[in-house]
Coordinates of C-alpha atoms in Angstrom, one line a residue:
X248 CA 117.6 115.2 106.3
X249 CA 114.2 116.0 109.1
X250 CA 114.2 113.0 110.9
X251 CA 110.6 111.6 112.9
X252 CA 109.9 108.8 115.3
X253 CA 106.8 107.4 116.5
X254 CA 105.7 103.8 118.8
X255 CA 102.3 103.0 119.2
X256 CA 100.8 103.1 115.7
X257 CA 100.6 99.9 113.7
X258 CA 99.8 99.1 110.4
X259 CA 96.8 96.3 110.1
X260 CA 96.1 95.7 106.6
X261 CA 96.6 97.1 103.0
X262 CA 94.7 96.8 99.6
X263 CA 94.9 98.2 96.1
X264 CA 92.5 98.9 93.2
X265 CA 93.1 99.7 89.6
X266 CA 91.3 100.5 86.6
X267 CA 89.5 96.7 84.4
X268 CA 91.2 98.2 81.5
X269 CA 94.8 97.1 80.4
X270 CA 97.1 99.2 77.8
X271 CA 99.9 96.8 76.8
X272 CA 103.0 98.5 76.4
X273 CA 104.0 96.2 72.9
X274 CA 100.4 98.3 71.5
X275 CA 101.4 101.7 71.9
X276 CA 100.9 103.1 68.5
X277 CA 103.9 105.9 68.6
X278 CA 106.5 103.0 69.3
X279 CA 107.7 100.7 66.6
X280 CA 108.7 97.2 67.4
X281 CA 112.2 97.6 68.7
X282 CA 110.9 101.1 70.8
X283 CA 108.8 99.2 72.4
X284 CA 111.2 96.3 73.4
X285 CA 113.4 98.2 74.6
X286 CA 110.9 101.0 76.8
X287 CA 110.2 97.8 78.2
X288 CA 114.0 96.5 78.9
X289 CA 114.4 100.2 80.8
X290 CA 111.8 101.0 82.5
X291 CA 110.1 97.0 83.3
X292 CA 106.7 98.3 82.5
X293 CA 105.2 95.8 80.1
X294 CA 101.3 97.2 80.9
X295 CA 99.9 99.6 82.5
X296 CA 95.8 100.3 84.0
X297 CA 93.9 103.1 82.7
X298 CA 90.8 104.9 84.3
X299 CA 88.2 105.4 81.7
X300 CA 86.7 109.0 81.8
X301 CA 84.0 108.2 84.7
X302 CA 86.3 107.1 87.1
X303 CA 88.5 109.0 88.9
X304 CA 91.3 108.3 92.2
X305 CA 88.7 108.4 94.7
X306 CA 86.5 105.5 93.3
X307 CA 90.0 103.3 92.8
X308 CA 90.9 104.2 96.8
X309 CA 87.3 104.0 98.1
X310 CA 86.7 100.3 96.5
X311 CA 90.2 99.5 98.3
X312 CA 89.1 101.4 100.8
X313 CA 85.7 98.9 101.2
X314 CA 88.2 96.1 101.2
X315 CA 90.0 96.8 104.0
X316 CA 87.5 97.3 106.1
X317 CA 85.5 94.6 105.2
X318 CA 88.1 91.8 105.3
X319 CA 89.3 93.7 109.0
X320 CA 85.9 93.3 110.0
X321 CA 86.0 97.3 111.6
X322 CA 82.6 98.9 112.3
X323 CA 83.3 102.4 110.0
X324 CA 81.6 103.8 112.8
X325 CA 85.3 103.2 114.9
X326 CA 87.2 105.3 112.3
X327 CA 88.9 108.0 113.4
X328 CA 90.2 110.0 110.6
X329 CA 90.8 109.5 106.7
X330 CA 93.9 111.2 105.0
X331 CA 93.9 111.1 100.9
X332 CA 96.4 111.7 99.2
X333 CA 96.9 112.7 95.5
X334 CA 97.3 115.0 92.5
X335 CA 94.3 114.3 91.4
X336 CA 91.5 114.7 93.4
X337 CA 87.7 115.0 92.3
X338 CA 87.9 119.1 92.4
X339 CA 90.1 122.0 93.4
X340 CA 87.0 122.3 95.8
X341 CA 86.1 120.9 97.9
X342 CA 88.5 118.5 99.7
X343 CA 87.9 114.5 98.0
X344 CA 88.9 113.6 101.4
X345 CA 85.5 115.0 102.7
X346 CA 83.8 113.4 100.0
X347 CA 84.9 110.3 100.6
X348 CA 84.0 110.3 104.4
X349 CA 80.2 110.8 102.9
X350 CA 80.3 107.9 100.7
X351 CA 82.0 105.4 103.4
X352 CA 79.6 106.6 105.2
X353 CA 82.2 106.7 108.3
X354 CA 81.2 109.2 111.6
X355 CA 81.2 113.5 110.7
X356 CA 83.5 113.1 114.0
X357 CA 85.9 111.7 111.4
X358 CA 88.9 113.9 110.5
X359 CA 89.9 114.0 107.6
X360 CA 92.9 115.4 105.0
X361 CA 94.1 115.7 101.2
X362 CA 97.4 116.5 101.0
X363 CA 98.6 117.0 97.4
X364 CA 101.9 115.1 96.8
X365 CA 102.8 112.4 94.1
X366 CA 105.8 109.7 94.5
X367 CA 106.8 110.2 98.5
X368 CA 103.6 110.9 99.2
X369 CA 102.3 107.8 100.3
X370 CA 105.6 108.3 103.1
X371 CA 104.6 112.0 103.8
X372 CA 101.5 111.2 104.8
X373 CA 102.0 108.1 106.9
X374 CA 103.9 109.8 108.6
X375 CA 101.5 112.8 109.2
X376 CA 98.4 110.3 109.8
X377 CA 100.8 107.8 112.2
X378 CA 101.4 111.9 114.2
X379 CA 97.6 112.4 114.5
X380 CA 97.0 108.3 116.2
X381 CA 100.3 108.4 118.3
X382 CA 99.1 109.5 121.8
X383 CA 95.7 107.8 121.5
X384 CA 92.9 109.7 121.2
X385 CA 92.5 108.6 117.5
X386 CA 92.4 104.7 117.6
X387 CA 91.4 103.7 114.2
X388 CA 93.1 105.6 110.7
X389 CA 92.7 104.9 106.7
X390 CA 95.0 106.5 104.9
X391 CA 94.4 106.6 101.0
X392 CA 96.7 106.7 98.6
X393 CA 95.7 106.8 94.8
X394 CA 96.7 109.1 91.5
X395 CA 94.7 108.7 87.7
X396 CA 98.2 109.6 86.4
X397 CA 97.0 108.9 83.2
X398 CA 94.9 112.0 83.0
X399 CA 97.6 114.1 83.6
X400 CA 100.1 112.6 80.7
X401 CA 99.3 113.4 76.6
X402 CA 98.7 109.7 74.6
X403 CA 100.9 111.3 72.0
X404 CA 104.0 111.3 74.8
X405 CA 106.1 108.7 74.2
X406 CA 108.4 109.3 76.9
X407 CA 105.9 109.4 79.3
X408 CA 102.5 107.7 78.8
X409 CA 103.3 104.0 78.9
X410 CA 105.4 104.5 81.8
X411 CA 102.7 105.8 84.0
X412 CA 99.5 103.8 85.3
X413 CA 96.5 104.5 87.6
X414 CA 95.8 102.6 90.8
X415 CA 94.1 103.4 94.2
X416 CA 95.0 102.1 98.0
X417 CA 94.1 102.1 101.2
X418 CA 96.1 101.4 103.9
X419 CA 94.8 100.7 107.4
X420 CA 96.0 101.8 110.5
X421 CA 95.5 101.2 114.9
X422 CA 96.9 102.6 117.7
X423 CA 97.9 100.0 120.0
X424 CA 98.8 100.6 123.8
X425 CA 101.4 98.2 125.0
X426 CA 102.7 97.0 121.5
X427 CA 105.9 98.8 119.9
X428 CA 105.9 99.2 116.2
X429 CA 107.9 101.6 116.0
X430 CA 108.4 103.9 112.9
X431 CA 111.1 106.2 112.4
X432 CA 110.7 108.2 109.1
X433 CA 113.6 110.6 107.3
X434 CA 112.6 113.9 105.1
X435 CA 113.8 115.9 102.2
X436 CA 112.5 117.9 99.9
X437 CA 114.4 120.5 97.3
X438 CA 111.7 122.9 95.2
X439 CA 114.3 124.5 93.2
X440 CA 113.9 120.8 91.2
X441 CA 110.0 122.0 91.2
X442 CA 109.9 122.0 87.4
X443 CA 111.5 118.3 86.8
X444 CA 108.0 116.8 87.1
X445 CA 105.7 119.4 86.5
X446 CA 101.8 120.6 84.9
X447 CA 102.9 124.6 83.7
X448 CA 99.4 125.5 83.6
X449 CA 95.7 124.7 85.1
X450 CA 96.7 126.0 88.8
X451 CA 96.3 129.6 89.5
X452 CA 100.5 130.6 88.8
X453 CA 99.1 129.9 85.3
X454 CA 95.2 129.6 85.0
X455 CA 94.2 127.7 82.2
X456 CA 93.6 129.5 79.2
X457 CA 93.0 128.9 75.0
X458 CA 96.6 129.1 74.8
X459 CA 96.7 125.8 77.5
X460 CA 95.6 123.6 74.8
X461 CA 97.5 124.0 71.8
X462 CA 99.5 121.2 71.5
X463 CA 103.5 121.3 70.4
X464 CA 105.4 119.3 69.0
X465 CA 109.0 118.3 71.4
X466 CA 110.0 116.1 68.7
X467 CA 109.6 112.6 67.3
X468 CA 106.7 111.1 69.5
X469 CA 106.6 113.7 72.1
X470 CA 103.1 116.4 71.4
X471 CA 101.6 117.4 74.7
X472 CA 100.5 120.8 75.9
X473 CA 100.4 122.7 78.6
X474 CA 98.1 120.8 80.6
X475 CA 99.9 117.9 79.9
X476 CA 102.6 116.4 82.4
X477 CA 105.9 117.3 81.6
X478 CA 108.8 114.3 82.6
X479 CA 111.9 115.5 82.9
X480 CA 113.6 112.0 82.3
X481 CA 117.5 112.7 82.4
X482 CA 117.2 115.0 85.4
X483 CA 115.1 112.2 87.2
X484 CA 116.9 109.8 86.6
X485 CA 119.8 112.1 88.2
X486 CA 117.6 112.3 91.4
X487 CA 116.5 109.0 92.2
X488 CA 120.0 107.5 92.1
X489 CA 121.7 110.7 94.0
X490 CA 119.1 111.1 96.6
X491 CA 117.0 107.7 97.1
X492 CA 120.2 105.8 98.5
X493 CA 121.3 108.6 100.5
X494 CA 117.9 108.8 102.0
X495 CA 118.1 105.3 102.8
X496 CA 121.3 105.3 104.8
X497 CA 120.6 108.3 106.1
X498 CA 117.4 106.4 107.9
X499 CA 119.7 103.5 108.5
X500 CA 122.3 105.3 109.9
X501 CA 120.5 107.9 112.2
X502 CA 117.7 105.3 114.0
X503 CA 120.7 103.1 114.2
X504 CA 119.4 99.9 112.1
X505 CA 121.0 97.2 110.6
X506 CA 120.3 97.3 107.2
X507 CA 120.8 93.4 106.3
X508 CA 118.3 92.9 108.5
X509 CA 115.6 94.2 106.9
X510 CA 113.2 91.6 105.4
X511 CA 111.4 93.5 102.0
X512 CA 112.4 97.5 100.5
X513 CA 109.7 98.9 98.7
X514 CA 110.5 101.2 96.7
X515 CA 108.4 103.8 94.8
X516 CA 107.8 102.1 91.7
X517 CA 110.1 105.0 89.0
X518 CA 111.5 102.7 86.4
X519 CA 113.4 99.6 86.5
X520 CA 117.0 100.5 85.7
X521 CA 117.0 103.4 87.9
X522 CA 115.8 101.2 91.1
X523 CA 118.5 98.9 90.1
X524 CA 120.6 101.6 90.6
X525 CA 119.2 102.3 93.4
X526 CA 119.4 99.0 94.8
X527 CA 122.4 98.1 93.4
X528 CA 124.0 100.9 95.6
X529 CA 122.6 100.0 98.7
X530 CA 123.5 96.2 98.5
X531 CA 120.7 94.8 98.8
X532 CA 119.8 91.7 97.3
X533 CA 117.2 91.1 95.0
X534 CA 114.3 88.9 96.7
X535 CA 113.9 91.8 98.8
X536 CA 113.1 94.1 96.8
X537 CA 109.8 93.5 94.5
X538 CA 108.1 94.6 92.2
X539 CA 104.8 95.7 90.8
X540 CA 105.9 97.9 87.2
X541 CA 105.6 95.0 85.2
X542 CA 101.9 94.7 85.5
X543 CA 100.3 98.5 86.7
X544 CA 103.6 100.8 85.6
X545 CA 104.4 103.9 87.6
X546 CA 101.5 104.6 89.7
X547 CA 102.2 107.4 91.4
X548 CA 101.9 107.7 95.4
X549 CA 99.5 103.9 95.1
X550 CA 103.2 102.4 93.9
X551 CA 104.3 101.3 97.0
X552 CA 101.2 99.8 98.6
X553 CA 100.2 97.8 95.3
X554 CA 103.7 96.6 95.5
X555 CA 103.5 95.3 98.5
X556 CA 99.7 94.0 97.7
X557 CA 100.6 92.1 94.6
X558 CA 104.2 90.6 96.0
X559 CA 104.6 87.2 95.5
X560 CA 103.9 84.8 98.5
X561 CA 102.5 87.5 100.6
X562 CA 105.1 87.6 103.0
X563 CA 103.5 90.8 105.2
X564 CA 100.3 87.9 106.4
X565 CA 102.5 85.2 107.3
X566 CA 105.0 86.8 109.7
X567 CA 106.1 89.8 111.7
X568 CA 108.6 91.3 109.2
X569 CA 111.2 94.3 108.5
X570 CA 110.7 96.9 106.5
X571 CA 111.9 100.1 104.4
X572 CA 110.0 102.3 102.3
X573 CA 111.3 105.0 100.0
X574 CA 109.2 107.2 97.8
X575 CA 111.0 110.3 95.9
X576 CA 110.3 112.2 92.7
X577 CA 107.4 115.7 92.3
X578 CA 108.8 118.7 94.4
X579 CA 111.0 117.1 94.7
X580 CA 110.4 115.4 97.6
X581 CA 111.7 112.1 98.8
X582 CA 111.7 110.4 102.4
X583 CA 111.9 107.0 104.0
X584 CA 110.4 104.9 107.0
X585 CA 111.4 102.1 108.7
X586 CA 108.2 100.0 110.1
X587 CA 107.2 96.4 111.6
X588 CA 104.7 94.6 110.3
X589 CA 102.6 91.3 111.8
X590 CA 100.9 89.1 110.4
X591 CA 98.4 91.8 108.4
X592 CA 95.6 91.6 106.3
X593 CA 96.2 92.4 102.9
X594 CA 93.1 92.5 100.1
X595 CA 92.3 90.9 96.8
X596 CA 93.3 92.9 94.7
X597 CA 90.3 94.9 93.4
X598 CA 89.2 96.3 89.9
X599 CA 86.2 98.6 89.0

């Protein structure tokens, strides 16, 4: 495990945006009534949001960013850095973060960076932007995390399409000269499992060709081509229930954190069965582990901040809280973070 500890950086607010289009799991055409029921019982996903062809992850993140900037009453010229984490950027090049700098009306002095990560992306990107800001030369920053993951998935693949959902988020951070606001991180990577969650073609290892578009029938109800997302479900499950608990245990042991004292645990929203296994392994009470799966599905790198935004009773806005977030998945990559919040701003959920 790799460890990182940072001080003097606080999360000031979080916002999220989802597409208006809702697709119900029970209406998925490849499911029988029984299959839909069993899928919901196992994954926890009753519905998800789908972006139309014209909407990108950057559009969802832009809407979330505008909301939190407005609610915090920040002047845009005071934002010093912007980090965009996504696996569905606008273009191969240029970097989407540069485009977002202009669209948001930020200063040309703004530092921008794209990060290509999925399930662990918010935690990794939080460590990057917080590190950039930790010496005080950058006072305010935006972490934008989002994916239109359904554009990667085949709508003829009943194993993955109903599981995922599209979303974009914005996390606002500030440097605090005298504040504690500890952030403690732990990171892991295992590239040997890179094929576990993968799109085979479309990059420069396997350039897209006519064959890339040829559909393959994998099994009944699963048809996709080599430009579609492949999710090896059993391998992902074994990885998640093994490594996520180890990551959190490693975090609390290394930094001498009492796990019983944590107010909120924000897990990447992989699926309900997996996440409940993780929760029970760690002996965490149900009320400390909120979910966004039911209404939004697995939203990739957006899942942790989206869960923070829609959490019942919004405890992050009411009082000081101690929190642990854990992201795990594609890469294979996983990471956990301990962070403190004190009556942060949570914007109303945006829709476009």
